[in-house]
Every structure is written in C-alpha cells, then in structure tokens.
Amino acid sequence: MQAWGMAQTPRLAVVIPGGQPNTSDGRVKIARKTVTGMVAYQERWPGEVVMVGRDAGEDGNVGLGGEWVRAEDLPFRLHVAGDLGEALASARPDIVLAPHHPDFRAVFDASVPAALTSEIPARDAAIPPLEERPAPVARARIVAGAVRYEGQLRRMAKRAAGLQCNGWSAWEAYSRFSPDPLLFYDTRLTRAQVDEASLDDRELLPDGRLRIAFSGRFVTGKGPIYAVRLHDELRARGVAHTMTLVGGGPLESVLRVAADGDVQFLAPMDFDTEWVRWARESVDVMVLPHIQGDPSGTYLESGGLGVPVLGFDNTALRNLVSRFDLGWAVPLRNVQALADIVQRLVADRGLLADRGERGRRFMQEHHFDAEFDRRIEHLVRILASR
C-alpha cells in the first residue's frame, strides 16, 4: 500500500450482514439506517468507502424500513455478487469491516486487514429458540450448535486484525481474543438530539399515570410478551399506568390476543421525524425486557432522551445500569420485579427524573457522531499499523 500522503487514498469496504436484495435492472432494497451509517463512514474515512453485499435476489429481507432505490442513486458505490469473495475482489479494498459471523469468513481470504463487528454472543443467540421450550432432542441440538458457533466466533476474533464490539455482551465474550478490540455503542441518536433533549422540562406522569412503552421488533428475543404481562400485573395491583407497544413482527397477533383493549399498539415510526419526539413527549419509562443480551440501540436512544429504561438483567443492560445508571435491571423473566420498580417510580418522580438525567449525560459522550468517530479512528489505526 502506498503512503497516506500519496495520491492513492485507502479504500474501506463495509460488508453488510445478511444479503443484498437487488434486481436485474439495477435496483436495490436498502434500509434508511443503512444509508445513514454508510454516509457516516464516508464522511469520516480518509479515502473511499464502498458497500459490499452478497446477492439475495429480489426476495431478500433488510428488516424494517427497507426501500427500493436505484443503485446508481446511492451516495456510495455498491458491489454485489453471489459470492462474498467475488464481491470483495471487485471492490478492491485496503481494509474490510465485516460482521463477526462464520458466514463472512471469506474476508480473511482478501489479503487485506479485516476488522469485525461483534454483537450477539453465541450464548445469547441460543436464547430465543430455547425460550420456545423445544423437545429434549431439539434442545440438545440447539445447545450443541451454540457450542460450535462459539468456537467459530472465538477463532474469527483471534484471526481478525481488530474487533469492534457493539455493547457489553460482545465485549465480555470476545474482546480478550482480539489483538485490537474496541467497545462502542451503536445508536442513531445524534449530538443535536441529545442536546435538544437536555433542554426539555419534562412533565412526568401528567395525568397521574406512569406512561410505559415498549419499542422494538415483536420477536421472542426482545421480550414484548413480558411488557404485556407487566401491564396485567400492574392492573392487578391497581397501579395507575398506560402501556404502549411500538413496532411490528411475527409475534404481533400473539401479543394482540394476550393484551386487552387497554394496551395501545402503534406501527413502527421513522426514528428522526417521529420516534424521537414521541419518546420525549409521551413516555415516562421504556420497558425493554429483552431475554438476550443484544446491543439494543433503544436502550441508549431512550436514555439519551431522558427516558430511563426498565428491563431484564442481561449482559447488555446490566452493564449500562451498573456503570451508568441508565435505568433498572431485574432478574430475567421476573415480571413481579418489573412491577415492583414501576410501583416505586409512581411514588417517587424524583428517582425517575434522576435516572433520566443520568441517561442524557451518558449519551452526551456516546451519541451517534462520537461513536462513529471512534470507530473510524480504530480502523485508521489498524490500517496504519500494517
């Protein structure tokens, strides 16, 4: 590679998880948050940034918020091929950033340094299928698969030039295996949004009822059913509150059947134009009873808006609570303990306000802009050391 001051500038290839939906006429399906992330890389990287993906055909899934656009209209170049190695070869990167998953081991064949983004440890990935209470044979198969998966993730962490751990679960599981690890917090909340929220004079419990909300995908790992059960427990105790579930997913029909007419369901919101304002103005506490230690951005985004988080004692939330007081974590699946905290908050608005302020202070140091700066600095250091 040429020196950094020469005409050639380093090229960073960002490999997206899953696959890239596309059509033969040059259209691609891409989530708005993916575009935002790629632009953030591009604004900070001292060279060119390209996105690399495996061909997922027209039926590929990119999660919530996916839109079809022409590839040529994207503000960055996109390389898609049926084989990841082929896509990387066409991108000709100087360094690669890819998901920490065995499906992306081909990045090690590219003859350039590869950094990995680590999120969910093998033990946490196994929790949702085990939550379904499978038969003993199926349970043994899930556990054995998690053990194999864990070995693969550890070997990849050792082999990679660097490891970017999104949150505490990945950090505690894999940072010790990496020659150059970084802990970061993945969030969409910008510096301006945190600063604006810091100016708010929030009115808590405006009508005497604690406004509780769940926001996220309606899937087992996120635990939305426990939000519904919390509502039932609070109602049985006579605790004044409201419960709102925001999101969508395969469990929606189950949740609607389990809930009664007192639970409000709202469709997924655009983060910048809808969700931020809604959370600031309409939520006193965000209940996020995730049963796995996923690096949920909603923990951080709620906290940064002054809305403390209540959830289960998984690795991710446990560290945010014990280190930074962003909210409260209770034993896993313990709905009664969730309800105990809510009862305490109804009686003590000062505690609610204090935890909200602590969340805002934390996110003033770890907003979207600061975290992307740190990630790019990490990649620059890796490349410069080669």
Short mmCIF file of N, CA and C in Angstrom, two decimals, residues 73-223:
data_model
loop_
_atom_site.label_atom_id
_atom_site.label_comp_id
_atom_site.label_asym_id
_atom_site.label_seq_id
_atom_site.Cartn_x
_atom_site.Cartn_y
_atom_site.Cartn_z
N ASP A 73 -28.11 5.73 -7.64
CA ASP A 73 -28.53 6.92 -6.91
C ASP A 73 -28.02 6.94 -5.47
N LEU A 74 -27.42 5.86 -5.01
CA LEU A 74 -26.88 5.82 -3.66
C LEU A 74 -25.67 6.75 -3.56
N PRO A 75 -25.42 7.32 -2.40
CA PRO A 75 -24.27 8.23 -2.25
C PRO A 75 -22.95 7.51 -2.01
N PHE A 76 -22.88 6.25 -2.39
CA PHE A 76 -21.66 5.45 -2.27
C PHE A 76 -21.75 4.32 -3.28
N ARG A 77 -20.61 3.69 -3.58
CA ARG A 77 -20.61 2.59 -4.52
C ARG A 77 -20.98 1.29 -3.82
N LEU A 78 -21.67 0.43 -4.54
CA LEU A 78 -22.13 -0.85 -4.01
C LEU A 78 -21.64 -1.97 -4.91
N HIS A 79 -21.03 -3.00 -4.30
CA HIS A 79 -20.57 -4.18 -5.04
C HIS A 79 -21.34 -5.39 -4.52
N VAL A 80 -22.07 -6.04 -5.42
CA VAL A 80 -22.87 -7.20 -5.07
C VAL A 80 -22.48 -8.37 -5.96
N ALA A 81 -22.32 -9.54 -5.39
CA ALA A 81 -22.03 -10.75 -6.15
C ALA A 81 -22.58 -11.94 -5.38
N GLY A 82 -22.74 -13.05 -6.07
CA GLY A 82 -23.26 -14.25 -5.43
C GLY A 82 -22.32 -14.79 -4.38
N ASP A 83 -21.04 -14.52 -4.53
CA ASP A 83 -20.01 -14.99 -3.61
C ASP A 83 -19.34 -13.78 -2.97
N LEU A 84 -19.16 -13.83 -1.65
CA LEU A 84 -18.58 -12.69 -0.96
C LEU A 84 -17.16 -12.41 -1.44
N GLY A 85 -16.39 -13.46 -1.68
CA GLY A 85 -15.03 -13.26 -2.17
C GLY A 85 -15.01 -12.53 -3.50
N GLU A 86 -15.95 -12.87 -4.35
CA GLU A 86 -16.05 -12.21 -5.66
C GLU A 86 -16.41 -10.73 -5.49
N ALA A 87 -17.35 -10.44 -4.59
CA ALA A 87 -17.75 -9.06 -4.36
C ALA A 87 -16.59 -8.24 -3.80
N LEU A 88 -15.82 -8.82 -2.89
CA LEU A 88 -14.67 -8.12 -2.33
C LEU A 88 -13.59 -7.89 -3.38
N ALA A 89 -13.39 -8.88 -4.24
CA ALA A 89 -12.39 -8.73 -5.29
C ALA A 89 -12.73 -7.57 -6.22
N SER A 90 -14.02 -7.40 -6.50
CA SER A 90 -14.42 -6.30 -7.38
C SER A 90 -14.30 -4.95 -6.68
N ALA A 91 -14.44 -4.95 -5.34
CA ALA A 91 -14.34 -3.71 -4.58
C ALA A 91 -12.89 -3.26 -4.39
N ARG A 92 -11.95 -4.19 -4.39
CA ARG A 92 -10.52 -3.91 -4.24
C ARG A 92 -10.24 -3.01 -3.03
N PRO A 93 -10.60 -3.47 -1.83
CA PRO A 93 -10.40 -2.63 -0.64
C PRO A 93 -8.97 -2.71 -0.10
N ASP A 94 -8.64 -1.74 0.75
CA ASP A 94 -7.39 -1.76 1.51
C ASP A 94 -7.62 -2.31 2.91
N ILE A 95 -8.85 -2.23 3.38
CA ILE A 95 -9.24 -2.77 4.66
C ILE A 95 -10.73 -3.09 4.59
N VAL A 96 -11.14 -4.12 5.35
CA VAL A 96 -12.53 -4.58 5.31
C VAL A 96 -13.11 -4.54 6.72
N LEU A 97 -14.35 -4.10 6.82
CA LEU A 97 -15.13 -4.18 8.06
C LEU A 97 -16.32 -5.09 7.78
N ALA A 98 -16.42 -6.19 8.52
CA ALA A 98 -17.44 -7.20 8.23
C ALA A 98 -18.08 -7.71 9.52
N PRO A 99 -19.25 -8.33 9.42
CA PRO A 99 -19.89 -8.90 10.61
C PRO A 99 -19.08 -10.04 11.19
N HIS A 100 -19.12 -10.16 12.50
CA HIS A 100 -18.45 -11.24 13.22
C HIS A 100 -19.36 -12.46 13.20
N HIS A 101 -19.33 -13.15 12.08
CA HIS A 101 -20.21 -14.32 11.87
C HIS A 101 -19.52 -15.26 10.89
N PRO A 102 -19.64 -16.57 11.11
CA PRO A 102 -18.97 -17.52 10.23
C PRO A 102 -19.32 -17.39 8.75
N ASP A 103 -20.48 -16.86 8.45
CA ASP A 103 -20.87 -16.69 7.05
C ASP A 103 -19.94 -15.73 6.30
N PHE A 104 -19.13 -14.97 7.05
CA PHE A 104 -18.29 -13.94 6.43
C PHE A 104 -16.80 -14.24 6.59
N ARG A 105 -16.47 -15.51 6.77
CA ARG A 105 -15.06 -15.90 6.90
C ARG A 105 -14.26 -15.62 5.64
N ALA A 106 -14.93 -15.45 4.52
CA ALA A 106 -14.22 -15.17 3.27
C ALA A 106 -13.44 -13.87 3.31
N VAL A 107 -13.74 -12.99 4.28
CA VAL A 107 -12.99 -11.73 4.37
C VAL A 107 -11.51 -11.99 4.67
N PHE A 108 -11.23 -13.14 5.26
CA PHE A 108 -9.84 -13.44 5.59
C PHE A 108 -9.03 -13.89 4.37
N ASP A 109 -9.72 -14.12 3.26
CA ASP A 109 -9.04 -14.52 2.03
C ASP A 109 -8.71 -13.33 1.13
N ALA A 110 -9.04 -12.12 1.60
CA ALA A 110 -8.90 -10.93 0.75
C ALA A 110 -7.50 -10.33 0.76
N SER A 111 -6.60 -10.87 1.57
CA SER A 111 -5.20 -10.40 1.64
C SER A 111 -5.08 -8.95 2.09
N VAL A 112 -6.07 -8.45 2.81
CA VAL A 112 -6.01 -7.12 3.41
C VAL A 112 -6.52 -7.27 4.85
N PRO A 113 -6.16 -6.35 5.74
CA PRO A 113 -6.64 -6.48 7.12
C PRO A 113 -8.16 -6.44 7.20
N ALA A 114 -8.71 -7.29 8.05
CA ALA A 114 -10.16 -7.36 8.25
C ALA A 114 -10.48 -7.09 9.71
N ALA A 115 -11.36 -6.15 9.95
CA ALA A 115 -11.91 -5.90 11.28
C ALA A 115 -13.34 -6.42 11.29
N LEU A 116 -13.77 -6.90 12.44
CA LEU A 116 -15.10 -7.49 12.56
C LEU A 116 -15.95 -6.70 13.54
N THR A 117 -17.24 -6.62 13.24
CA THR A 117 -18.20 -6.01 14.15
C THR A 117 -18.94 -7.12 14.88
N SER A 118 -18.76 -7.18 16.20
CA SER A 118 -19.33 -8.24 17.01
C SER A 118 -20.51 -7.71 17.80
N GLU A 119 -21.61 -8.50 17.84
CA GLU A 119 -22.81 -8.02 18.51
C GLU A 119 -23.39 -9.01 19.50
N ILE A 120 -23.81 -10.17 19.02
CA ILE A 120 -24.53 -11.11 19.88
C ILE A 120 -23.71 -12.37 20.07
N PRO A 121 -23.25 -12.67 21.30
CA PRO A 121 -22.50 -13.89 21.55
C PRO A 121 -23.34 -15.14 21.28
N ALA A 122 -22.65 -16.24 21.11
CA ALA A 122 -23.34 -17.49 20.79
C ALA A 122 -24.36 -17.86 21.86
N ARG A 123 -24.00 -17.62 23.12
CA ARG A 123 -24.92 -17.99 24.20
C ARG A 123 -26.23 -17.22 24.12
N ASP A 124 -26.15 -15.95 23.71
CA ASP A 124 -27.36 -15.14 23.60
C ASP A 124 -28.15 -15.48 22.35
N ALA A 125 -27.46 -15.86 21.28
CA ALA A 125 -28.15 -16.25 20.06
C ALA A 125 -29.00 -17.50 20.28
N ALA A 126 -28.62 -18.33 21.24
CA ALA A 126 -29.35 -19.57 21.50
C ALA A 126 -30.58 -19.36 22.38
N ILE A 127 -30.69 -18.20 23.02
CA ILE A 127 -31.78 -18.00 23.99
C ILE A 127 -33.17 -18.02 23.34
N PRO A 128 -33.41 -17.28 22.23
CA PRO A 128 -34.77 -17.29 21.67
C PRO A 128 -35.29 -18.68 21.30
N PRO A 129 -34.51 -19.54 20.60
CA PRO A 129 -35.06 -20.87 20.31
C PRO A 129 -35.27 -21.70 21.56
N LEU A 130 -34.43 -21.52 22.58
CA LEU A 130 -34.62 -22.27 23.82
C LEU A 130 -35.83 -21.77 24.58
N GLU A 131 -36.20 -20.50 24.38
CA GLU A 131 -37.36 -19.92 25.04
C GLU A 131 -38.65 -20.60 24.59
N GLU A 132 -38.63 -21.21 23.41
CA GLU A 132 -39.82 -21.89 22.88
C GLU A 132 -40.03 -23.26 23.52
N ARG A 133 -39.18 -23.63 24.48
CA ARG A 133 -39.28 -24.90 25.19
C ARG A 133 -39.32 -26.10 24.23
N PRO A 134 -38.27 -26.27 23.44
CA PRO A 134 -38.24 -27.38 22.49
C PRO A 134 -38.13 -28.73 23.18
N ALA A 135 -38.42 -29.79 22.44
CA ALA A 135 -38.28 -31.14 22.96
C ALA A 135 -36.81 -31.40 23.32
N PRO A 136 -36.54 -32.35 24.21
CA PRO A 136 -35.16 -32.60 24.66
C PRO A 136 -34.16 -32.80 23.54
N VAL A 137 -34.54 -33.54 22.50
CA VAL A 137 -33.61 -33.78 21.39
C VAL A 137 -33.30 -32.46 20.68
N ALA A 138 -34.32 -31.67 20.42
CA ALA A 138 -34.11 -30.38 19.76
C ALA A 138 -33.31 -29.44 20.65
N ARG A 139 -33.57 -29.48 21.95
CA ARG A 139 -32.83 -28.62 22.88
C ARG A 139 -31.35 -28.98 22.86
N ALA A 140 -31.04 -30.27 22.87
CA ALA A 140 -29.64 -30.71 22.84
C ALA A 140 -28.97 -30.27 21.54
N ARG A 141 -29.73 -30.30 20.45
CA ARG A 141 -29.18 -29.87 19.16
C ARG A 141 -28.89 -28.37 19.17
N ILE A 142 -29.76 -27.58 19.78
CA ILE A 142 -29.54 -26.13 19.86
C ILE A 142 -28.31 -25.82 20.70
N VAL A 143 -28.17 -26.49 21.83
CA VAL A 143 -27.03 -26.26 22.71
C VAL A 143 -25.73 -26.66 22.02
N ALA A 144 -25.74 -27.82 21.36
CA ALA A 144 -24.53 -28.27 20.65
C ALA A 144 -24.16 -27.30 19.54
N GLY A 145 -25.16 -26.79 18.85
CA GLY A 145 -24.90 -25.82 17.79
C GLY A 145 -24.31 -24.53 18.36
N ALA A 146 -24.79 -24.10 19.53
CA ALA A 146 -24.25 -22.89 20.16
C ALA A 146 -22.79 -23.08 20.56
N VAL A 147 -22.43 -24.27 21.01
CA VAL A 147 -21.04 -24.55 21.39
C VAL A 147 -20.14 -24.47 20.16
N ARG A 148 -20.59 -25.06 19.05
CA ARG A 148 -19.79 -24.99 17.81
C ARG A 148 -19.67 -23.54 17.34
N TYR A 149 -20.77 -22.83 17.40
CA TYR A 149 -20.79 -21.43 16.96
C TYR A 149 -19.84 -20.58 17.80
N GLU A 150 -19.83 -20.84 19.11
CA GLU A 150 -18.94 -20.10 20.00
C GLU A 150 -17.48 -20.31 19.61
N GLY A 151 -17.11 -21.55 19.29
CA GLY A 151 -15.74 -21.82 18.87
C GLY A 151 -15.38 -21.09 17.59
N GLN A 152 -16.31 -21.04 16.65
CA GLN A 152 -16.06 -20.33 15.39
C GLN A 152 -15.86 -18.83 15.64
N LEU A 153 -16.69 -18.24 16.51
CA LEU A 153 -16.58 -16.81 16.79
C LEU A 153 -15.26 -16.48 17.48
N ARG A 154 -14.83 -17.33 18.38
CA ARG A 154 -13.55 -17.08 19.06
C ARG A 154 -12.39 -17.14 18.07
N ARG A 155 -12.42 -18.13 17.19
CA ARG A 155 -11.33 -18.25 16.21
C ARG A 155 -11.31 -17.05 15.27
N MET A 156 -12.48 -16.58 14.87
CA MET A 156 -12.53 -15.40 14.00
C MET A 156 -11.99 -14.16 14.71
N ALA A 157 -12.33 -14.01 16.00
CA ALA A 157 -11.84 -12.85 16.75
C ALA A 157 -10.32 -12.86 16.83
N LYS A 158 -9.73 -14.03 16.99
CA LYS A 158 -8.27 -14.14 17.06
C LYS A 158 -7.63 -13.83 15.71
N ARG A 159 -8.30 -14.22 14.65
CA ARG A 159 -7.72 -14.08 13.30
C ARG A 159 -7.85 -12.66 12.76
N ALA A 160 -8.87 -11.95 13.17
CA ALA A 160 -9.12 -10.61 12.63
C ALA A 160 -8.08 -9.62 13.13
N ALA A 161 -7.86 -8.58 12.34
CA ALA A 161 -6.91 -7.53 12.73
C ALA A 161 -7.46 -6.69 13.87
N GLY A 162 -8.76 -6.63 14.00
CA GLY A 162 -9.38 -5.86 15.07
C GLY A 162 -10.83 -6.30 15.25
N LEU A 163 -11.37 -5.97 16.41
CA LEU A 163 -12.75 -6.37 16.73
C LEU A 163 -13.47 -5.16 17.32
N GLN A 164 -14.57 -4.76 16.67
CA GLN A 164 -15.39 -3.67 17.18
C GLN A 164 -16.62 -4.27 17.85
N CYS A 165 -16.64 -4.21 19.18
CA CYS A 165 -17.69 -4.85 19.96
C CYS A 165 -18.82 -3.87 20.23
N ASN A 166 -19.97 -4.15 19.68
CA ASN A 166 -21.14 -3.31 19.86
C ASN A 166 -21.81 -3.68 21.18
N GLY A 167 -21.41 -3.00 22.24
CA GLY A 167 -22.02 -3.24 23.54
C GLY A 167 -21.25 -4.24 24.38
N TRP A 168 -21.74 -4.37 25.62
CA TRP A 168 -21.01 -5.13 26.63
C TRP A 168 -21.07 -6.63 26.46
N SER A 169 -22.13 -7.16 25.87
CA SER A 169 -22.23 -8.61 25.71
C SER A 169 -21.09 -9.13 24.83
N ALA A 170 -20.90 -8.51 23.68
CA ALA A 170 -19.83 -8.92 22.78
C ALA A 170 -18.46 -8.63 23.40
N TRP A 171 -18.34 -7.50 24.08
CA TRP A 171 -17.07 -7.13 24.69
C TRP A 171 -16.64 -8.17 25.73
N GLU A 172 -17.55 -8.55 26.61
CA GLU A 172 -17.21 -9.52 27.64
C GLU A 172 -16.93 -10.90 27.06
N ALA A 173 -17.58 -11.23 25.95
CA ALA A 173 -17.42 -12.56 25.37
C ALA A 173 -16.16 -12.70 24.53
N TYR A 174 -15.78 -11.65 23.77
CA TYR A 174 -14.76 -11.85 22.73
C TYR A 174 -13.58 -10.86 22.73
N SER A 175 -13.65 -9.79 23.48
CA SER A 175 -12.56 -8.80 23.39
C SER A 175 -11.22 -9.40 23.78
N ARG A 176 -11.21 -10.35 24.70
CA ARG A 176 -9.93 -10.92 25.15
C ARG A 176 -9.26 -11.77 24.09
N PHE A 177 -10.00 -12.14 23.05
CA PHE A 177 -9.41 -12.96 21.98
C PHE A 177 -8.85 -12.11 20.84
N SER A 178 -9.13 -10.82 20.86
CA SER A 178 -8.75 -9.95 19.75
C SER A 178 -7.43 -9.23 20.02
N PRO A 179 -6.59 -9.06 18.99
CA PRO A 179 -5.36 -8.28 19.16
C PRO A 179 -5.61 -6.78 19.28
N ASP A 180 -6.78 -6.32 18.86
CA ASP A 180 -7.07 -4.88 18.91
C ASP A 180 -8.58 -4.67 19.03
N PRO A 181 -9.14 -4.80 20.24
CA PRO A 181 -10.60 -4.66 20.40
C PRO A 181 -11.02 -3.23 20.72
N LEU A 182 -12.26 -2.91 20.36
CA LEU A 182 -12.86 -1.61 20.66
C LEU A 182 -14.28 -1.85 21.15
N LEU A 183 -14.64 -1.21 22.25
CA LEU A 183 -16.02 -1.21 22.72
C LEU A 183 -16.71 0.05 22.20
N PHE A 184 -17.85 -0.11 21.53
CA PHE A 184 -18.61 1.05 21.08
C PHE A 184 -20.09 0.82 21.30
N TYR A 185 -20.86 1.89 21.17
CA TYR A 185 -22.31 1.83 21.36
C TYR A 185 -23.00 2.27 20.07
N ASP A 186 -23.76 1.37 19.50
CA ASP A 186 -24.44 1.64 18.24
C ASP A 186 -25.75 2.37 18.53
N THR A 187 -25.86 3.59 18.08
CA THR A 187 -27.05 4.39 18.33
C THR A 187 -27.31 5.31 17.16
N ARG A 188 -28.58 5.66 16.95
CA ARG A 188 -28.95 6.62 15.92
C ARG A 188 -29.08 8.03 16.47
N LEU A 189 -28.98 8.18 17.78
CA LEU A 189 -29.21 9.46 18.42
C LEU A 189 -28.02 10.38 18.20
N THR A 190 -28.26 11.52 17.58
CA THR A 190 -27.18 12.45 17.26
C THR A 190 -26.87 13.39 18.43
N ARG A 191 -25.75 14.07 18.31
CA ARG A 191 -25.38 15.06 19.32
C ARG A 191 -26.48 16.12 19.46
N ALA A 192 -27.01 16.59 18.32
CA ALA A 192 -28.04 17.62 18.37
C ALA A 192 -29.29 17.14 19.08
N GLN A 193 -29.68 15.88 18.86
CA GLN A 193 -30.88 15.36 19.51
C GLN A 193 -30.70 15.21 21.01
N VAL A 194 -29.50 14.80 21.43
CA VAL A 194 -29.22 14.71 22.86
C VAL A 194 -29.22 16.10 23.49
N ASP A 195 -28.59 17.06 22.82
CA ASP A 195 -28.54 18.42 23.34
C ASP A 195 -29.94 19.02 23.45
N GLU A 196 -30.77 18.78 22.46
CA GLU A 196 -32.13 19.31 22.49
C GLU A 196 -32.93 18.70 23.63
N ALA A 197 -32.75 17.38 23.83
CA ALA A 197 -33.46 16.72 24.92
C ALA A 197 -33.01 17.23 26.27
N SER A 198 -31.75 17.65 26.37
CA SER A 198 -31.23 18.17 27.63
C SER A 198 -31.89 19.48 28.03
N LEU A 199 -32.50 20.16 27.06
CA LEU A 199 -33.18 21.43 27.34
C LEU A 199 -34.63 21.23 27.75
N ASP A 200 -35.12 19.99 27.63
CA ASP A 200 -36.52 19.72 27.94
C ASP A 200 -36.80 19.90 29.43
N ASP A 201 -37.97 20.39 29.71
CA ASP A 201 -38.50 20.38 31.07
C ASP A 201 -39.64 19.38 31.07
N ARG A 202 -39.26 18.10 31.18
CA ARG A 202 -40.24 17.02 31.01
C ARG A 202 -41.27 17.01 32.15
N GLU A 203 -42.54 16.90 31.76
CA GLU A 203 -43.60 16.73 32.75
C GLU A 203 -43.86 15.23 32.89
N LEU A 204 -43.52 14.69 34.04
CA LEU A 204 -43.69 13.27 34.27
C LEU A 204 -45.09 12.97 34.80
N LEU A 205 -45.62 11.83 34.40
CA LEU A 205 -46.95 11.40 34.84
C LEU A 205 -47.96 12.55 34.80
N PRO A 206 -48.18 13.15 33.63
CA PRO A 206 -49.02 14.36 33.55
C PRO A 206 -50.43 14.17 34.07
N ASP A 207 -50.97 12.97 33.97
CA ASP A 207 -52.32 12.74 34.48
C ASP A 207 -52.32 11.78 35.67
N GLY A 208 -51.14 11.64 36.29
CA GLY A 208 -51.04 10.77 37.46
C GLY A 208 -50.77 9.33 37.14
N ARG A 209 -50.73 9.00 35.85
CA ARG A 209 -50.45 7.61 35.45
C ARG A 209 -49.07 7.53 34.81
N LEU A 210 -48.30 6.51 35.17
CA LEU A 210 -46.97 6.31 34.59
C LEU A 210 -47.13 5.81 33.16
N ARG A 211 -46.55 6.53 32.22
CA ARG A 211 -46.65 6.17 30.81
C ARG A 211 -45.50 5.22 30.44
N ILE A 212 -45.83 3.95 30.26
CA ILE A 212 -44.85 2.90 29.98
C ILE A 212 -44.95 2.53 28.50
N ALA A 213 -43.81 2.29 27.87
CA ALA A 213 -43.83 1.90 26.47
C ALA A 213 -42.76 0.84 26.18
N PHE A 214 -43.06 -0.02 25.25
CA PHE A 214 -42.11 -0.94 24.66
C PHE A 214 -41.92 -0.51 23.21
N SER A 215 -40.66 -0.50 22.74
CA SER A 215 -40.38 -0.15 21.35
C SER A 215 -39.37 -1.13 20.79
N GLY A 216 -39.72 -1.75 19.67
CA GLY A 216 -38.80 -2.70 19.06
C GLY A 216 -39.52 -3.73 18.23
N ARG A 217 -38.76 -4.69 17.74
CA ARG A 217 -39.34 -5.75 16.94
C ARG A 217 -40.14 -6.71 17.84
N PHE A 218 -41.25 -7.17 17.32
CA PHE A 218 -42.08 -8.12 18.06
C PHE A 218 -41.57 -9.54 17.79
N VAL A 219 -40.43 -9.85 18.41
CA VAL A 219 -39.81 -11.16 18.29
C VAL A 219 -39.47 -11.65 19.69
N THR A 220 -39.24 -12.95 19.82
CA THR A 220 -39.04 -13.56 21.14
C THR A 220 -37.90 -12.92 21.91
N GLY A 221 -36.76 -12.70 21.26
CA GLY A 221 -35.59 -12.19 21.95
C GLY A 221 -35.79 -10.84 22.59
N LYS A 222 -36.67 -10.01 22.00
CA LYS A 222 -36.92 -8.67 22.54
C LYS A 222 -37.89 -8.68 23.73
N GLY A 223 -38.59 -9.80 23.93
CA GLY A 223 -39.44 -9.94 25.10
C GLY A 223 -40.68 -9.10 25.18
#
